[in-house]
mmCIF file of C-alpha atoms in Angstrom:
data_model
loop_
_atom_site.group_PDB
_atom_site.id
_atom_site.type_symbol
_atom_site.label_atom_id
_atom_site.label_comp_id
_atom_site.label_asym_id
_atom_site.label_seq_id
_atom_site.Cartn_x
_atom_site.Cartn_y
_atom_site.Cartn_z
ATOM 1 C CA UNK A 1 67.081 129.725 136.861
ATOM 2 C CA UNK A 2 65.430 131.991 139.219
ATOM 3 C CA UNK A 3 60.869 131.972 139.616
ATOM 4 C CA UNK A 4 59.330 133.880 142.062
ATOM 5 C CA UNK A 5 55.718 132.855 142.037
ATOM 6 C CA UNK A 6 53.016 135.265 143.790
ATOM 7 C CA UNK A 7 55.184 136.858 146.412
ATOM 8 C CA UNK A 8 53.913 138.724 149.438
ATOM 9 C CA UNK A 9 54.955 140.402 152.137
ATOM 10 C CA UNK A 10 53.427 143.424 154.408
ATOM 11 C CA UNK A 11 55.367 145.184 157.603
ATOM 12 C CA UNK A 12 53.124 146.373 161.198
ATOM 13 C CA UNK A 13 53.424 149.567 162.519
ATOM 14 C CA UNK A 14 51.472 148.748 165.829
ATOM 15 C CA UNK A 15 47.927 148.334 164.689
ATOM 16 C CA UNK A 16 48.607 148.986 161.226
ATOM 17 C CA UNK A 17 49.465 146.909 158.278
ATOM 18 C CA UNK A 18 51.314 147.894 155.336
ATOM 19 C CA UNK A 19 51.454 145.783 152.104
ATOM 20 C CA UNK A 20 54.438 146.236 150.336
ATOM 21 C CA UNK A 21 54.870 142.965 147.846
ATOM 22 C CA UNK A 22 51.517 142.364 146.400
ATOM 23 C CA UNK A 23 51.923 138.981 144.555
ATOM 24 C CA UNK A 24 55.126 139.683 142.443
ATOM 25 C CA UNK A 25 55.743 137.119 139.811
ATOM 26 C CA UNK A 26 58.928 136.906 137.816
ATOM 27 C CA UNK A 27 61.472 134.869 136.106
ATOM 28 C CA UNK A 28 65.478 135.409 135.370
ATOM 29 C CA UNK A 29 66.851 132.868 132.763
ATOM 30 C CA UNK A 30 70.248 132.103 133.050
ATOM 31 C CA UNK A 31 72.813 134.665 131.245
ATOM 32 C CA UNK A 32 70.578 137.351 131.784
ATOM 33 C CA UNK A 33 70.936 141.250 132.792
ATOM 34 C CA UNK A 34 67.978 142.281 134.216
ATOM 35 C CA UNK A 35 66.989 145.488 135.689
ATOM 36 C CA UNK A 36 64.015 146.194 138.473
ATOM 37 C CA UNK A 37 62.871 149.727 138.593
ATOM 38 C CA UNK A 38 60.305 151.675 140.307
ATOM 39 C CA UNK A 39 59.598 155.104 142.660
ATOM 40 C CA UNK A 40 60.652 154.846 145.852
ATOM 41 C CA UNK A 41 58.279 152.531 148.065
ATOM 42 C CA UNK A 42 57.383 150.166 145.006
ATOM 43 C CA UNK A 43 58.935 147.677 146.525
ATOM 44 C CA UNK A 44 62.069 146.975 145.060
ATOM 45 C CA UNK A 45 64.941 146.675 147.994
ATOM 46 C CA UNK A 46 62.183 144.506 149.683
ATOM 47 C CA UNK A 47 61.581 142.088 146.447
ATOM 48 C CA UNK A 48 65.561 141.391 146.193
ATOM 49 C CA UNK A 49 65.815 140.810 149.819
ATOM 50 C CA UNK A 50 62.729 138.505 150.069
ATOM 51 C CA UNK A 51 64.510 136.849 147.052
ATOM 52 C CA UNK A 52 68.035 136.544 149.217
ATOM 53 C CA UNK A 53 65.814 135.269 151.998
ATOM 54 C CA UNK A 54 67.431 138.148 154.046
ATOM 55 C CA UNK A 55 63.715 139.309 155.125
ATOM 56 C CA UNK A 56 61.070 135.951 155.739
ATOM 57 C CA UNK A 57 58.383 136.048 152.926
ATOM 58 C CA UNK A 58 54.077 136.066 154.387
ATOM 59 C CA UNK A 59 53.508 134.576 151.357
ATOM 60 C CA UNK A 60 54.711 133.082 147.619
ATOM 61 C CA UNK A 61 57.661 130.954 146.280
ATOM 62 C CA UNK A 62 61.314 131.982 145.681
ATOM 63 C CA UNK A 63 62.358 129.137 143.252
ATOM 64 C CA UNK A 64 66.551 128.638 142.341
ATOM 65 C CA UNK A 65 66.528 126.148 140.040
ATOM 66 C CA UNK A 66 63.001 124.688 141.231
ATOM 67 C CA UNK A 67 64.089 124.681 144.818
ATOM 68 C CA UNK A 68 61.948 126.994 146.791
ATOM 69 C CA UNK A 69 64.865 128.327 149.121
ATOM 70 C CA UNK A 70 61.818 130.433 151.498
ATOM 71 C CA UNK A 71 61.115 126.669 152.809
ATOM 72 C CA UNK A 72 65.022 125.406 153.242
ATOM 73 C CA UNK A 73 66.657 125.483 156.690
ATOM 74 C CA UNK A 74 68.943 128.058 158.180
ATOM 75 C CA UNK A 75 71.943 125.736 158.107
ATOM 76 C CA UNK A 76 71.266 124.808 154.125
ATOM 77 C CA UNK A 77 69.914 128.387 153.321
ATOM 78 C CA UNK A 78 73.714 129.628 154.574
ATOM 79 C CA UNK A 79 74.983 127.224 152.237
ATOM 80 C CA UNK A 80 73.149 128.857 149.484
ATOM 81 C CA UNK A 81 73.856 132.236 150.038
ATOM 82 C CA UNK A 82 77.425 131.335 149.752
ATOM 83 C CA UNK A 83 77.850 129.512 146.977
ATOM 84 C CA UNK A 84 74.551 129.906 144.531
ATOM 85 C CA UNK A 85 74.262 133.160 145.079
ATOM 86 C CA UNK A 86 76.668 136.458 144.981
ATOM 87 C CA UNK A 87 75.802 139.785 146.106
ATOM 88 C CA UNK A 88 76.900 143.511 145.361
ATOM 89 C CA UNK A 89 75.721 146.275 147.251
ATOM 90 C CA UNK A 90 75.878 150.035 147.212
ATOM 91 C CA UNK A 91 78.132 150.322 150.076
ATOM 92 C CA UNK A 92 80.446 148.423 148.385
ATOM 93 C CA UNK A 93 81.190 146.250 151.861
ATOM 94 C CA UNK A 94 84.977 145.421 151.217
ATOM 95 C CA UNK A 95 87.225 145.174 154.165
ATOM 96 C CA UNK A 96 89.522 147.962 154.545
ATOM 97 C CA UNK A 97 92.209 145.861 155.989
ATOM 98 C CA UNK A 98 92.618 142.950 153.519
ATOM 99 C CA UNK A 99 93.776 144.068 149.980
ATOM 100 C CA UNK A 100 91.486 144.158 146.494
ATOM 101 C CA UNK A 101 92.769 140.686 146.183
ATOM 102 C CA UNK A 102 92.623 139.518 149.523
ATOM 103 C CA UNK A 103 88.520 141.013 149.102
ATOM 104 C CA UNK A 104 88.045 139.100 146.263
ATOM 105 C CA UNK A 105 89.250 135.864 147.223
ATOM 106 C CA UNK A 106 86.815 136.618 150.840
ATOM 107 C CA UNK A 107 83.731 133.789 149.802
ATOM 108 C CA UNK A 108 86.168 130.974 149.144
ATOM 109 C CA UNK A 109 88.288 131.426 152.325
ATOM 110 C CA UNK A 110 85.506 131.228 154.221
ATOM 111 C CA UNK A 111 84.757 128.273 152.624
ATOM 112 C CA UNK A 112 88.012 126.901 153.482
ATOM 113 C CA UNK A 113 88.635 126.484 149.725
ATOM 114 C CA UNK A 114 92.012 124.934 148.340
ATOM 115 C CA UNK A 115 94.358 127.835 148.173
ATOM 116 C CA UNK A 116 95.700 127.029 144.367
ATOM 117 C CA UNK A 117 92.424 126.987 142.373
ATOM 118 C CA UNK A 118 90.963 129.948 144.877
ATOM 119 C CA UNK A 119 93.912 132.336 143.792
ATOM 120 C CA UNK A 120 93.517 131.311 139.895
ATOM 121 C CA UNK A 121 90.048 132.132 139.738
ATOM 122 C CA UNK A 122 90.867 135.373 141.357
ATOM 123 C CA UNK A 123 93.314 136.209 138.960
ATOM 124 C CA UNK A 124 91.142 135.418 135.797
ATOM 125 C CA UNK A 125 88.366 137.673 137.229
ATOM 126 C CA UNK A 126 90.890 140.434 138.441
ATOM 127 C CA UNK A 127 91.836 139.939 134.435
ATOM 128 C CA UNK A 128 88.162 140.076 133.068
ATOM 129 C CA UNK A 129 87.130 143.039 135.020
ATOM 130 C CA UNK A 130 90.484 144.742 134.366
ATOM 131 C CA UNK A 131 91.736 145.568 137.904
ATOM 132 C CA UNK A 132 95.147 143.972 137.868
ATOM 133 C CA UNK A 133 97.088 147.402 138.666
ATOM 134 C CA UNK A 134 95.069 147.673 141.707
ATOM 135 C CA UNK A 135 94.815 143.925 143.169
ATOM 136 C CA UNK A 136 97.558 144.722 145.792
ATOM 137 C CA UNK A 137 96.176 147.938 146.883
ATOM 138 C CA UNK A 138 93.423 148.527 149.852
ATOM 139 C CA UNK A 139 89.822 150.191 149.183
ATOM 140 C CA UNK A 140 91.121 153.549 150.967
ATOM 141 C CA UNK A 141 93.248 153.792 147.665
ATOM 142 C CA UNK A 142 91.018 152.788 145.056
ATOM 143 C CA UNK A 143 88.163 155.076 143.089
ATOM 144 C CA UNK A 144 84.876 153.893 144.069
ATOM 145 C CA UNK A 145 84.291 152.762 140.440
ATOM 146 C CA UNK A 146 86.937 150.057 141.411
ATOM 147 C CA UNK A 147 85.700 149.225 144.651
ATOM 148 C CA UNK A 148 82.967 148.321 142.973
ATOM 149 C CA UNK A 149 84.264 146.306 140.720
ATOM 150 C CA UNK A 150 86.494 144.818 143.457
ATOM 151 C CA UNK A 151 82.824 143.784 144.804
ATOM 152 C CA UNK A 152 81.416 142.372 141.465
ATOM 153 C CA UNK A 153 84.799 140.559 141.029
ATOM 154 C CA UNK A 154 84.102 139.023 145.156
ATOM 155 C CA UNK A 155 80.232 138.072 144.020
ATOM 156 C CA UNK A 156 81.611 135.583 141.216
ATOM 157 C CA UNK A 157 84.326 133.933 142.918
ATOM 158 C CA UNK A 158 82.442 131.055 143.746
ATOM 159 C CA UNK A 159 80.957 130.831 140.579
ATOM 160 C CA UNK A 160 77.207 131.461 141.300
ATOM 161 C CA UNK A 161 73.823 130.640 139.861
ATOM 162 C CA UNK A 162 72.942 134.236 140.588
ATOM 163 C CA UNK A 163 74.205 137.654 141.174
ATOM 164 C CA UNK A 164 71.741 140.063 143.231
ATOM 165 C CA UNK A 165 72.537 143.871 142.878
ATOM 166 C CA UNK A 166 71.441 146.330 145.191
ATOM 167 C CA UNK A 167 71.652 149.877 143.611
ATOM 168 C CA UNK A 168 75.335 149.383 143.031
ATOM 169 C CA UNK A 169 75.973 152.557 140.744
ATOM 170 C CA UNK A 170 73.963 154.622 143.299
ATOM 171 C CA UNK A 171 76.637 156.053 144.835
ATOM 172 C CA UNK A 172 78.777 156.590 142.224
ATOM 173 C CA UNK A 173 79.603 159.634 139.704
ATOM 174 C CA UNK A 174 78.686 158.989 136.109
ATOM 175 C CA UNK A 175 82.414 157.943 135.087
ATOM 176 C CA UNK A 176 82.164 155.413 137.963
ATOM 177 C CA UNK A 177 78.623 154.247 137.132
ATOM 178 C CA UNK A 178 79.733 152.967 133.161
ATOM 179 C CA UNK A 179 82.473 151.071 134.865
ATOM 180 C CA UNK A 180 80.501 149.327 136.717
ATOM 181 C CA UNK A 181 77.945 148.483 133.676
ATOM 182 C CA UNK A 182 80.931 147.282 132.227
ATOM 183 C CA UNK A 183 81.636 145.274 134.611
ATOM 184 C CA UNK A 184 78.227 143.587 134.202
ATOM 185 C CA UNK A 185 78.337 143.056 130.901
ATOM 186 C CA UNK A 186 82.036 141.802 131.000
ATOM 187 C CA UNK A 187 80.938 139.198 133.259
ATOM 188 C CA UNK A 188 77.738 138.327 131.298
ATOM 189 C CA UNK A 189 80.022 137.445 128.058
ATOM 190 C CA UNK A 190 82.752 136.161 129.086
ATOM 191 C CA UNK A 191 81.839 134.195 132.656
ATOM 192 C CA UNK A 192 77.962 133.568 131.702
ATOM 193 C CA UNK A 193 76.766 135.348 134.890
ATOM 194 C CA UNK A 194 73.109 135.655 135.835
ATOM 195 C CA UNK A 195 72.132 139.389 137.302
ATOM 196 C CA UNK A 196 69.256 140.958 138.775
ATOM 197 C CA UNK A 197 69.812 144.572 139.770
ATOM 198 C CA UNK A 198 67.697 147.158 141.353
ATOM 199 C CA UNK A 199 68.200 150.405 140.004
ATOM 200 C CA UNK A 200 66.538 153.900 140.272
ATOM 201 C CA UNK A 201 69.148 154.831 136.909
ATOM 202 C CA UNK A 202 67.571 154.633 133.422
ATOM 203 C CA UNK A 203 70.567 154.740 132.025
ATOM 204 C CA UNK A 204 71.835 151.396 133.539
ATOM 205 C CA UNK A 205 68.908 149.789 133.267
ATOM 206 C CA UNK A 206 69.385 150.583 129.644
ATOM 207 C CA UNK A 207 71.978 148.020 129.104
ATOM 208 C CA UNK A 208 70.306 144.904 130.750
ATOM 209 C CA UNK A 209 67.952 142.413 128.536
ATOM 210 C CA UNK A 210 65.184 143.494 130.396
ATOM 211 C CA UNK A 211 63.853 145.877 132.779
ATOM 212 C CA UNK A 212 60.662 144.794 134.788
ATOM 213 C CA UNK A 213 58.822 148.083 136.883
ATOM 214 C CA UNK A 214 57.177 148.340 139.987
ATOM 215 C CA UNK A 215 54.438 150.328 141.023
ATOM 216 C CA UNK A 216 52.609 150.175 144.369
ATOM 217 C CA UNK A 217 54.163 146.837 145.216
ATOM 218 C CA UNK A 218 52.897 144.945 142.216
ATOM 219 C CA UNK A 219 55.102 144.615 138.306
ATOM 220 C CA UNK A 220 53.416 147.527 136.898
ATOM 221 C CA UNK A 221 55.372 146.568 133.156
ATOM 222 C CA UNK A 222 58.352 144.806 131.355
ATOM 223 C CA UNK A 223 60.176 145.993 128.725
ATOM 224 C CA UNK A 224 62.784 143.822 127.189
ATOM 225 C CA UNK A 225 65.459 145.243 124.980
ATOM 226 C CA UNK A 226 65.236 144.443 120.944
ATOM 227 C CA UNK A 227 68.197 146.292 119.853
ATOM 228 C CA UNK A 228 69.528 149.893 120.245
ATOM 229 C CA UNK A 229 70.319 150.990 123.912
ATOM 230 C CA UNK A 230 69.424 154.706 123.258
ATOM 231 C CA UNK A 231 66.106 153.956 121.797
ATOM 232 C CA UNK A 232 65.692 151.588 125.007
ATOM 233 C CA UNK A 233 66.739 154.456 127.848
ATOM 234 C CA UNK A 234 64.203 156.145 125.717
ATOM 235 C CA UNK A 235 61.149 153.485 126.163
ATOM 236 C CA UNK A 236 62.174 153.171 130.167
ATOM 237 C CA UNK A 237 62.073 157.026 130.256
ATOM 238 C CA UNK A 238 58.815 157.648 128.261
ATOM 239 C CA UNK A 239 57.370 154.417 130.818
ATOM 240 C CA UNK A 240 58.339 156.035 133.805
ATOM 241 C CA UNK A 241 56.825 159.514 133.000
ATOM 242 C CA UNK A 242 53.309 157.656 132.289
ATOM 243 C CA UNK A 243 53.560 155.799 135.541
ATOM 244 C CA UNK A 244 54.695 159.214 137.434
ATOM 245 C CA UNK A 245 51.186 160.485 135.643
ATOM 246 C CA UNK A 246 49.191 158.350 136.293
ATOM 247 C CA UNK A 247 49.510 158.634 140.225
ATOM 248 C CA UNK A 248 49.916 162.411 139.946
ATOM 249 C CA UNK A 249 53.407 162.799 140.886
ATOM 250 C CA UNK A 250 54.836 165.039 138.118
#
């Protein structure tokens, strides 16, 4: 589904260079939930948007389904975006003037898609992610658990290869945050979506298949889930504290 092969990329600040991606490698298989973690600066908002191809790459391969989309055109990469991929962000980004369905159904108006089949699949995932008593209200009314699902709901509409999360529980209270998760895993079983989220939250990260950390711009571990969540949360947690150790930042 989704390789990235020894991915690099630094930023200048006049004379001086900063590395932040130092050759990350990584795979998502399709139908996964996985998680990337890591202290702030590790490198994690700029690996998912070297991924999206928001920020150009110096070096490495972004590979969706063995097309590496950092050597695509502009015109095709747009094309891409829209339809292979599906993106929810901490901010939310709903328009306050259309309504939670009207949000939803967004990607496939802009693709000028036929009205019929655009406003069934909008009903089946308004179904799955359990928002019907809300579809005909606008975001200033809704919690910001269901704006968020509102978003999640938006991402899938064109059925994607891939759904990139930035922090999307970051924002939200704990009540808020589970809905969310839910959400996740609601579209994992029952729509066979593929999601990689960065997260700061252990306990989120606790219900994806795997959780891959960064550290100084380079996959410092990955821990994939065999079983019990709690006894996961409790791996990520026990991880993190020996990373935080080992570069003195207890």
């Amino acid at each position: 589904m989704l390789k990235v092969n020894n991915l690099c990329k630094s930023y200048k600040n006049g004379e001086i260079e900063y590395e932040v991606l130092k050759g990350v490698s990584l795979n998502v298989k399709k139908g996964e939930l996985v998680a990337i973690m890591g202290p702030s600066g590790s490198g994690k908002t700029t690996l998912l948007n070297c991924i999206s191809c928001f920020i150009p790459v110096d070096r490495g391969e972004v590979l969706l389904e063995d097309i590496d989309i950092t050597k695509v055109s502009e015109g095709e990469l747009s094309k891409i975006r829209n339809k292979k991929l599906g993106f929810v962000f901490q901010d939310f980004m709903l328009l306050d003037g259309l309504s939670v369905f009207e949000n939803i159904c967004l990607p496939q108006i802009i693709s000028d898609s036929e009205v019929e089949s655009m406003e069934k699949r909008a009903n089946l995932l308004i179904d799955v992610f359990g928002i019907t008593h809300i579809k005909d209200k606008y975001p200033a009314e809704i919690s910001g658990g269901e704006k968020q699902r509102t978003a999640v709901a938006r991402a899938l509409i064109n059925d994607p290869l891939l759904i990139l999360a930035d922090e999307p529980t970051g924002n939200l209270d704990s009540k808020s945050s589970k809905s969310v998760i839910s959400a996740f895993q609601d579209a994992k079983k029952n729509l066979g979506a593929t999601i990689l989220m960065v997260t700061h939250d252990s306990f989120a990260a606790s219900f994806c298949d795997r959780v891959i950390i960064l550290k100084d711009g380079v996959v410092y571990k990955e821990l994939c889930r065999q079983g019990d969540r709690i006894k996961f949360m409790d791996q990520l947690l026990i991880t993190i504290k020996e990373m935080s150790g080992e570069s003195n930042e207890n």
